[in-house]
Amino acid sequence: MFVQSIDATRIGVVGLGYVGLPLAVEFGNQFDTLGFDINSERVQALSGGLDETLEVTGEELAESHKLSFSCNPQALADCNVFIVTVPTPIDASRRPDLRPLQSASKMLGAIIKPRDIVIYESTVYPGATEEVCIPILEAESGLAFNTDFFVGYSPERINPGDKAHRVTNILKVTSGSTPAVAEYIDWLYRQVITAGTHKASSIKVAEAAKVIENTQRDLNIALINELAIIFDRLDIDTEEVLKAAGTKWNFLPFRPGLVGGHCIGVDPYYLTHKAQEIGYHPEVILAGRRINDGMGAYVAGQVVKQMLKKRIHIDGANILVMGVTFKEDCPDIRNTKVVDVISEFKDYGASVDVFDPWVNIDDALNEYGVEFVQKPCVGEYDAVVLAVGHSQFKQMNIAEIRALGKSNHVLYDIKYVFGADEVDARL
């Protein structure tokens, strides 16, 4: 039913963030591809060969010879395959915020033609594509689903900042609304995904597979975070315990930490939302979320305890937080839990400086109201918190880090950058 032809396939990628841009670049190496984003400044930068997320190099943009960019929705009209990679965040009440997905669907509904295919990659709960997106496409287009137009779902698996695991070498789950469409979508992704594909039996299965990938990781980290809290009260070093337990072949190598980002700290709420909608209260998943969401306050409390032990006044203290992104060597500040630590320090009456060489300062200020220092002052701080394990911080020796503090200060290491004997405390 669908012609598997590179010449006949014209792809439109809607959303050019960490997920959409690398995918658009790969497809643009083989297919006529249009990268669309509502942010005109983003489109202008990409057209000039600059990706501020650092996921794609200028050389890769230039070599993707069939790729073009636009912020005009009408430019998508010539495409026949649309891949939606818009964000799916949560709101202040930790409920799914589907507005970007709904807006993208509404826009495409005004554009799609008979035989067009819309593929969603944004993380959602099982059933969202068919319950939320398809009705919008039908209403806006006047076309009939699975008669005039078709839909697929292929969950994104992008890991921001990871130069080893790129879009092409991460196995891709695919699905389609009919067997023929599923086969075509699977073929399409196989043209650029060298790691191969896994064709799911339905869109709901593909949606569910994505949302549990990060729910599983969230729960594993929550367990280790809870163990870290217990071991601290027992005066046992958590890292030593984990290293000892890790000598068993099947022990999973998770570490405690702040769980932020666009996936692990968000996706579980999509699943729990759907579970509650169908009358089931998910106790284990939500318990893990409570633990991980509370780790920012816990870390700040631990630092304050160390300061009190050294008779350092908290009210009016100067604290340096090193790193604010949600993971190392990446400029991504989405849903970072470091801001929770900063907020707690401010509630204690402390003055907080933030230093992060990876971050766009204006973006962080607009998003979280976090102000930065271009370079920390030597001998200025009552406490120094290593919050993110950026390579620049790891390259500094312990003496350089300690020199940032006053003669009497606390050095707290969330990311195990240094050994237990070199810092005052670790998570």
Coordinates of C-alpha atoms in Angstrom, one line a residue:
M1 CA 0.0 0.0 0.0
F2 CA 2.9 2.4 0.8
V3 CA 5.7 2.8 -1.7
Q4 CA 9.0 2.3 0.0
S5 CA 10.9 4.9 -2.0
I6 CA 13.4 7.4 -0.8
D7 CA 12.5 9.7 -3.7
A8 CA 8.8 9.6 -2.8
T9 CA 9.3 10.2 0.9
R10 CA 9.4 13.8 2.1
I11 CA 9.8 14.1 5.9
G12 CA 8.8 17.0 8.2
V13 CA 10.2 16.9 11.7
V14 CA 8.2 19.1 14.1
G15 CA 10.2 20.3 17.0
L16 CA 14.0 20.8 16.8
G17 CA 15.2 20.2 20.3
Y18 CA 17.4 17.4 21.7
V19 CA 15.2 14.8 20.1
G20 CA 14.1 16.3 16.8
L21 CA 17.3 17.9 15.5
P22 CA 19.6 14.8 15.5
L23 CA 16.8 12.8 13.9
A24 CA 16.2 15.5 11.2
V25 CA 19.9 15.6 10.5
E26 CA 20.1 11.8 9.9
F27 CA 17.0 11.7 7.7
G28 CA 18.3 14.7 5.8
N29 CA 21.3 12.7 4.7
Q30 CA 19.0 10.5 2.6
F31 CA 15.5 12.1 2.4
D32 CA 14.1 15.5 1.5
T33 CA 13.6 16.7 5.1
L34 CA 12.2 19.9 6.6
G35 CA 13.0 20.7 10.2
F36 CA 10.2 22.8 11.7
D37 CA 10.2 24.8 15.0
I38 CA 8.1 27.6 16.3
N39 CA 11.2 29.3 17.7
S40 CA 12.4 31.6 14.9
E41 CA 15.7 32.3 16.6
R42 CA 16.3 28.5 16.9
V43 CA 15.6 28.1 13.2
Q44 CA 17.8 31.0 12.2
A45 CA 20.7 29.6 14.3
L46 CA 20.4 26.1 12.8
S47 CA 20.2 27.6 9.3
G48 CA 23.5 29.2 10.1
G49 CA 25.0 26.0 11.2
L50 CA 24.8 26.5 15.0
D51 CA 23.1 24.1 17.4
E52 CA 23.1 25.6 20.9
T53 CA 22.2 22.2 22.5
L54 CA 25.6 20.9 21.2
E55 CA 23.9 17.6 20.1
V56 CA 24.8 18.2 16.5
T57 CA 28.0 19.8 15.1
G58 CA 28.2 22.5 12.4
E59 CA 29.8 19.9 10.1
E60 CA 26.9 17.5 10.6
L61 CA 24.4 20.2 9.8
A62 CA 26.3 21.1 6.6
E63 CA 26.6 17.5 5.5
S64 CA 22.9 16.8 5.9
H65 CA 22.4 18.1 2.3
K66 CA 18.7 17.4 2.0
L67 CA 17.8 19.1 5.2
S68 CA 16.2 22.6 5.4
F69 CA 14.7 24.6 8.2
S70 CA 11.6 26.7 8.7
C71 CA 9.3 28.3 11.3
N72 CA 6.5 28.6 8.8
P73 CA 3.9 25.8 9.1
Q74 CA 2.9 26.1 5.4
A75 CA 6.5 25.0 4.5
L76 CA 5.4 21.5 5.8
A77 CA 2.7 21.2 3.2
D78 CA 4.8 19.4 0.7
C79 CA 5.8 16.7 3.2
N80 CA 4.0 13.3 3.4
V81 CA 5.6 11.9 6.6
F82 CA 5.5 14.1 9.7
I83 CA 7.5 13.2 12.8
V84 CA 6.4 15.0 16.0
T85 CA 9.1 15.5 18.6
V86 CA 7.6 18.3 20.8
P87 CA 8.1 18.3 24.6
T88 CA 5.6 16.5 26.9
P89 CA 6.3 18.1 30.3
I90 CA 4.2 18.0 33.5
D91 CA 2.4 20.9 35.1
A92 CA 2.7 22.4 38.6
S93 CA 0.4 19.6 39.9
R94 CA 2.6 16.9 38.3
R95 CA -0.1 16.1 35.7
P96 CA 0.7 15.5 32.0
D97 CA 0.9 18.8 30.1
L98 CA -0.2 17.8 26.6
R99 CA -0.6 21.3 25.2
P100 CA 2.5 21.2 23.0
L101 CA 1.4 17.9 21.6
Q102 CA -2.1 19.1 21.0
S103 CA -0.9 22.3 19.3
A104 CA 1.4 20.3 17.0
S105 CA -1.5 17.9 16.1
K106 CA -3.8 20.9 15.4
M107 CA -1.2 22.5 13.2
L108 CA -0.6 19.2 11.2
G109 CA -4.4 18.6 11.0
A110 CA -4.6 21.8 8.8
I111 CA -1.8 20.5 6.6
I112 CA -2.1 16.7 6.1
K113 CA -3.4 15.2 2.9
P114 CA -4.8 11.8 2.0
R115 CA -2.2 9.0 2.4
D116 CA 0.0 11.1 4.7
I117 CA 1.5 9.6 7.9
V118 CA 2.0 11.3 11.3
I119 CA 4.5 9.6 13.6
Y120 CA 4.7 10.7 17.2
E121 CA 7.9 10.4 19.2
S122 CA 7.0 12.5 22.3
T123 CA 6.7 10.5 25.5
V124 CA 3.0 9.9 26.5
Y125 CA 0.9 7.5 28.5
P126 CA -0.5 4.4 26.8
G127 CA -3.4 5.4 24.7
A128 CA -2.6 9.1 24.3
T129 CA -1.9 9.0 20.6
E130 CA -5.2 7.4 19.8
E131 CA -7.3 9.2 22.5
V132 CA -5.8 12.7 22.2
C133 CA -3.8 13.2 19.0
I134 CA -5.8 11.4 16.4
P135 CA -9.2 13.1 17.2
I136 CA -7.5 16.4 16.7
L137 CA -6.0 15.4 13.4
E138 CA -9.4 14.2 12.2
A139 CA -11.3 17.3 13.4
E140 CA -8.8 19.8 11.8
S141 CA -8.3 17.9 8.5
G142 CA -11.8 16.5 7.9
L143 CA -10.0 13.3 6.9
A144 CA -10.8 9.8 8.3
F145 CA -8.2 8.0 10.4
N146 CA -6.9 4.8 8.8
T147 CA -8.8 5.5 5.6
D148 CA -7.3 8.9 4.5
F149 CA -4.4 9.4 6.8
F150 CA -2.4 7.1 9.1
V151 CA -0.4 7.3 12.3
G152 CA 2.6 5.7 14.0
Y153 CA 4.4 5.9 17.3
S154 CA 8.2 5.5 17.7
P155 CA 9.4 6.6 21.2
E156 CA 12.5 8.7 21.4
R157 CA 15.6 7.4 23.1
I158 CA 17.9 10.3 23.0
N159 CA 20.4 10.7 25.8
P160 CA 21.5 14.4 25.9
G161 CA 25.2 15.0 26.0
D162 CA 26.0 11.3 25.3
K163 CA 28.4 11.1 22.4
A164 CA 28.6 7.3 22.5
H165 CA 24.9 6.6 22.3
R166 CA 23.6 8.6 19.3
V167 CA 20.3 8.4 17.6
T168 CA 21.7 6.0 14.9
N169 CA 23.1 3.4 17.3
I170 CA 20.3 3.2 19.7
L171 CA 17.8 0.5 18.8
K172 CA 14.4 2.0 17.8
V173 CA 10.9 0.8 18.7
T174 CA 8.4 1.4 15.9
S175 CA 4.7 0.9 15.5
G176 CA 1.9 1.9 13.1
S177 CA -1.9 2.1 13.0
T178 CA -2.2 -0.6 10.4
P179 CA 0.0 -3.6 9.5
A180 CA 1.1 -1.9 6.2
V181 CA 1.8 1.4 7.9
A182 CA 3.7 -0.3 10.7
E183 CA 5.9 -2.1 8.1
Y184 CA 6.5 1.2 6.2
I185 CA 7.4 3.1 9.4
D186 CA 9.8 0.3 10.4
W187 CA 11.4 0.4 7.0
L188 CA 11.7 4.2 7.2
Y189 CA 13.6 4.2 10.5
R190 CA 15.8 1.3 9.4
Q191 CA 17.2 3.6 6.7
V192 CA 18.9 5.7 9.4
I193 CA 19.0 3.6 12.5
T194 CA 22.1 1.4 12.2
A195 CA 21.3 -0.4 15.5
G196 CA 18.1 -1.8 14.0
T197 CA 14.5 -1.6 15.0
H198 CA 11.9 -3.5 17.0
K199 CA 8.4 -3.4 15.5
A200 CA 5.8 -3.4 18.3
S201 CA 2.4 -5.0 17.8
S202 CA 0.5 -1.8 18.5
I203 CA 0.9 1.9 19.2
K204 CA -0.2 1.4 22.8
V205 CA 2.6 -1.2 23.3
A206 CA 5.2 1.2 22.0
E207 CA 3.9 4.0 24.2
A208 CA 3.9 1.8 27.3
A209 CA 7.4 0.5 26.5
K210 CA 8.8 4.1 26.5
V211 CA 7.1 5.2 29.7
I212 CA 8.3 2.2 31.7
E213 CA 11.9 2.5 30.6
N214 CA 12.4 5.6 32.7
T215 CA 10.0 4.6 35.4
Q216 CA 12.2 1.5 36.0
R217 CA 15.3 3.7 36.3
D218 CA 13.5 6.2 38.5
L219 CA 12.5 3.4 41.0
N220 CA 16.0 2.0 41.0
I221 CA 17.6 5.4 41.8
A222 CA 14.9 6.0 44.4
L223 CA 15.9 2.8 46.2
I224 CA 19.5 3.8 46.2
N225 CA 18.6 7.3 47.4
E226 CA 16.6 5.8 50.3
L227 CA 19.5 3.5 51.1
A228 CA 21.8 6.5 51.2
I229 CA 19.6 8.2 53.7
I230 CA 19.6 5.0 55.9
F231 CA 23.3 4.5 55.6
D232 CA 24.0 8.1 56.6
R233 CA 22.1 7.6 59.8
L234 CA 24.1 4.4 60.4
D235 CA 27.3 6.4 59.7
I236 CA 28.2 4.1 56.8
D237 CA 29.7 5.4 53.5
T238 CA 27.1 4.6 50.8
E239 CA 29.7 4.4 48.0
E240 CA 31.7 1.8 49.9
V241 CA 28.6 -0.3 50.4
L242 CA 27.6 -0.1 46.8
K243 CA 31.1 -1.0 45.7
A244 CA 31.1 -4.1 48.0
A245 CA 27.6 -5.1 46.8
G246 CA 28.7 -4.5 43.2
T247 CA 31.1 -7.4 43.4
K248 CA 28.1 -9.7 42.8
W249 CA 27.6 -10.3 39.1
N250 CA 23.9 -9.3 39.0
F251 CA 23.9 -6.3 41.3
L252 CA 22.7 -3.2 39.3
P253 CA 25.2 -0.3 39.4
F254 CA 22.9 2.6 40.3
R255 CA 24.1 5.5 42.4
P256 CA 22.3 8.1 44.6
G257 CA 21.6 11.5 43.2
L258 CA 19.3 14.2 42.0
V259 CA 16.8 12.9 39.5
G260 CA 15.9 15.6 37.0
G261 CA 15.9 16.0 33.2
H262 CA 13.2 15.6 30.6
C263 CA 12.6 11.9 31.1
I264 CA 13.3 10.1 34.4
G265 CA 11.7 12.8 36.6
V266 CA 8.7 13.3 34.3
D267 CA 7.7 10.1 32.5
P268 CA 6.5 8.2 35.6
Y269 CA 3.8 10.8 36.2
Y270 CA 2.4 10.1 32.7
L271 CA 2.0 6.4 33.7
T272 CA 0.6 7.1 37.1
H273 CA -1.9 9.7 35.6
K274 CA -3.3 7.0 33.3
A275 CA -3.3 4.4 36.0
Q276 CA -5.4 6.7 38.3
E277 CA -7.7 7.5 35.4
I278 CA -8.6 3.8 35.1
G279 CA -9.1 3.5 38.8
Y280 CA -5.8 2.1 40.0
H281 CA -3.6 3.9 42.6
P282 CA 0.1 3.1 41.8
E283 CA 1.8 3.0 45.2
V284 CA 5.3 1.8 44.3
I285 CA 5.9 4.3 41.4
L286 CA 4.6 7.3 43.4
A287 CA 6.6 6.3 46.5
G288 CA 9.8 6.3 44.3
R289 CA 8.8 9.7 42.9
R290 CA 8.3 11.2 46.4
I291 CA 11.8 10.0 47.5
N292 CA 13.5 11.4 44.4
D293 CA 11.5 14.7 44.4
G294 CA 12.6 15.2 48.0
M295 CA 16.3 14.7 47.5
G296 CA 17.1 18.4 46.8
A297 CA 15.8 19.4 50.2
Y298 CA 17.6 16.4 51.8
V299 CA 21.0 17.4 50.2
A300 CA 20.6 21.0 51.4
G301 CA 19.8 19.8 54.9
Q302 CA 22.9 17.6 54.9
V303 CA 25.1 20.5 53.9
V304 CA 23.5 22.7 56.6
K305 CA 24.2 20.0 59.2
Q306 CA 27.9 19.9 58.2
M307 CA 28.1 23.7 58.5
L308 CA 26.6 23.6 62.0
K309 CA 29.2 21.0 63.0
K310 CA 31.8 23.5 62.0
R311 CA 30.0 26.3 63.8
I312 CA 29.3 28.2 60.5
H313 CA 26.3 30.4 60.7
I314 CA 23.7 29.5 58.0
D315 CA 21.9 32.8 57.9
G316 CA 24.0 35.1 55.7
A317 CA 26.4 32.4 54.7
N318 CA 27.9 32.4 51.2
I319 CA 27.4 29.1 49.4
L320 CA 28.8 28.0 46.0
V321 CA 26.9 25.5 43.9
M322 CA 29.0 24.0 41.1
G323 CA 26.8 22.8 38.3
V324 CA 23.1 23.3 37.6
T325 CA 22.3 21.2 34.6
F326 CA 20.5 17.9 35.1
K327 CA 23.5 15.9 34.1
E328 CA 27.2 16.3 33.4
D329 CA 28.7 17.7 30.2
C330 CA 25.4 18.9 28.8
P331 CA 23.7 22.3 28.7
D332 CA 20.3 20.9 29.4
I333 CA 18.6 22.5 32.4
R334 CA 15.1 21.0 31.9
N335 CA 13.6 19.9 35.2
T336 CA 17.0 20.1 37.0
K337 CA 16.7 19.3 40.7
V338 CA 19.8 21.4 41.5
V339 CA 17.4 24.3 41.7
D340 CA 15.7 22.6 44.6
V341 CA 19.0 22.6 46.5
I342 CA 19.5 26.3 45.7
S343 CA 16.0 27.2 46.8
E344 CA 16.4 25.4 50.1
F345 CA 19.7 27.3 50.8
K346 CA 17.9 30.6 50.2
D347 CA 15.1 29.5 52.6
Y348 CA 17.8 29.1 55.2
G349 CA 18.9 32.7 54.6
A350 CA 22.1 31.9 52.7
S351 CA 23.5 33.7 49.7
V352 CA 24.0 31.4 46.8
D353 CA 26.4 31.7 43.8
V354 CA 26.0 29.2 40.9
F355 CA 28.8 28.3 38.6
D356 CA 28.2 26.2 35.5
P357 CA 30.4 26.5 32.4
W358 CA 27.9 24.6 30.3
V359 CA 24.8 26.8 30.8
N360 CA 23.3 29.6 28.8
I361 CA 23.0 32.1 31.7
D362 CA 20.0 33.9 30.2
D363 CA 18.1 30.7 29.7
A364 CA 18.7 29.6 33.3
L365 CA 17.8 33.1 34.7
N366 CA 14.5 33.1 32.6
E367 CA 13.6 29.5 33.5
Y368 CA 14.5 29.4 37.2
G369 CA 15.6 32.9 38.3
V370 CA 19.1 31.4 39.0
E371 CA 21.9 33.9 38.8
F372 CA 25.5 32.9 38.0
V373 CA 29.0 33.9 38.6
Q374 CA 31.4 33.9 35.6
K375 CA 34.2 32.7 37.9
P376 CA 34.1 31.8 41.6
C377 CA 36.1 33.9 43.9
V378 CA 38.9 32.2 45.9
G379 CA 38.4 32.1 49.6
E380 CA 34.8 33.4 49.4
Y381 CA 32.5 30.6 50.4
D382 CA 31.3 29.0 53.7
A383 CA 30.2 25.9 51.7
V384 CA 31.0 24.5 48.3
V385 CA 28.6 21.9 46.8
L386 CA 29.7 19.8 43.8
A387 CA 26.2 19.3 42.3
V388 CA 27.1 18.1 38.7
G389 CA 30.1 16.1 37.6
H390 CA 31.1 18.2 34.6
S391 CA 34.5 17.2 33.1
Q392 CA 35.8 20.7 33.9
F393 CA 35.2 20.1 37.6
K394 CA 36.8 16.6 37.5
Q395 CA 39.9 18.1 36.0
M396 CA 40.3 20.5 38.9
N397 CA 42.3 19.0 41.8
I398 CA 41.0 19.0 45.4
A399 CA 43.2 21.8 46.4
E400 CA 41.7 24.1 43.7
I401 CA 38.2 23.2 44.9
R402 CA 39.1 23.7 48.5
A403 CA 40.7 27.1 47.7
L404 CA 37.3 28.4 46.8
G405 CA 36.2 28.1 50.4
K406 CA 37.1 30.1 53.4
S407 CA 39.6 28.8 55.9
N408 CA 36.6 27.1 57.7
H409 CA 34.2 25.7 55.1
V410 CA 32.2 22.6 54.1
L411 CA 32.8 20.7 50.8
Y412 CA 29.9 18.5 49.9
D413 CA 30.1 16.1 46.9
I414 CA 26.8 14.9 45.4
K415 CA 28.4 13.2 42.4
Y416 CA 31.4 11.4 44.0
V417 CA 33.9 13.5 42.1
F418 CA 36.4 13.1 45.0
G419 CA 37.1 10.4 47.5
A420 CA 35.4 10.3 50.9
D421 CA 38.6 11.3 52.7
E422 CA 38.9 14.5 50.5
V423 CA 35.5 16.0 51.2
D424 CA 33.5 16.7 54.3
A425 CA 30.5 14.7 53.2
R426 CA 29.0 12.9 50.2
L427 CA 25.5 11.9 49.3

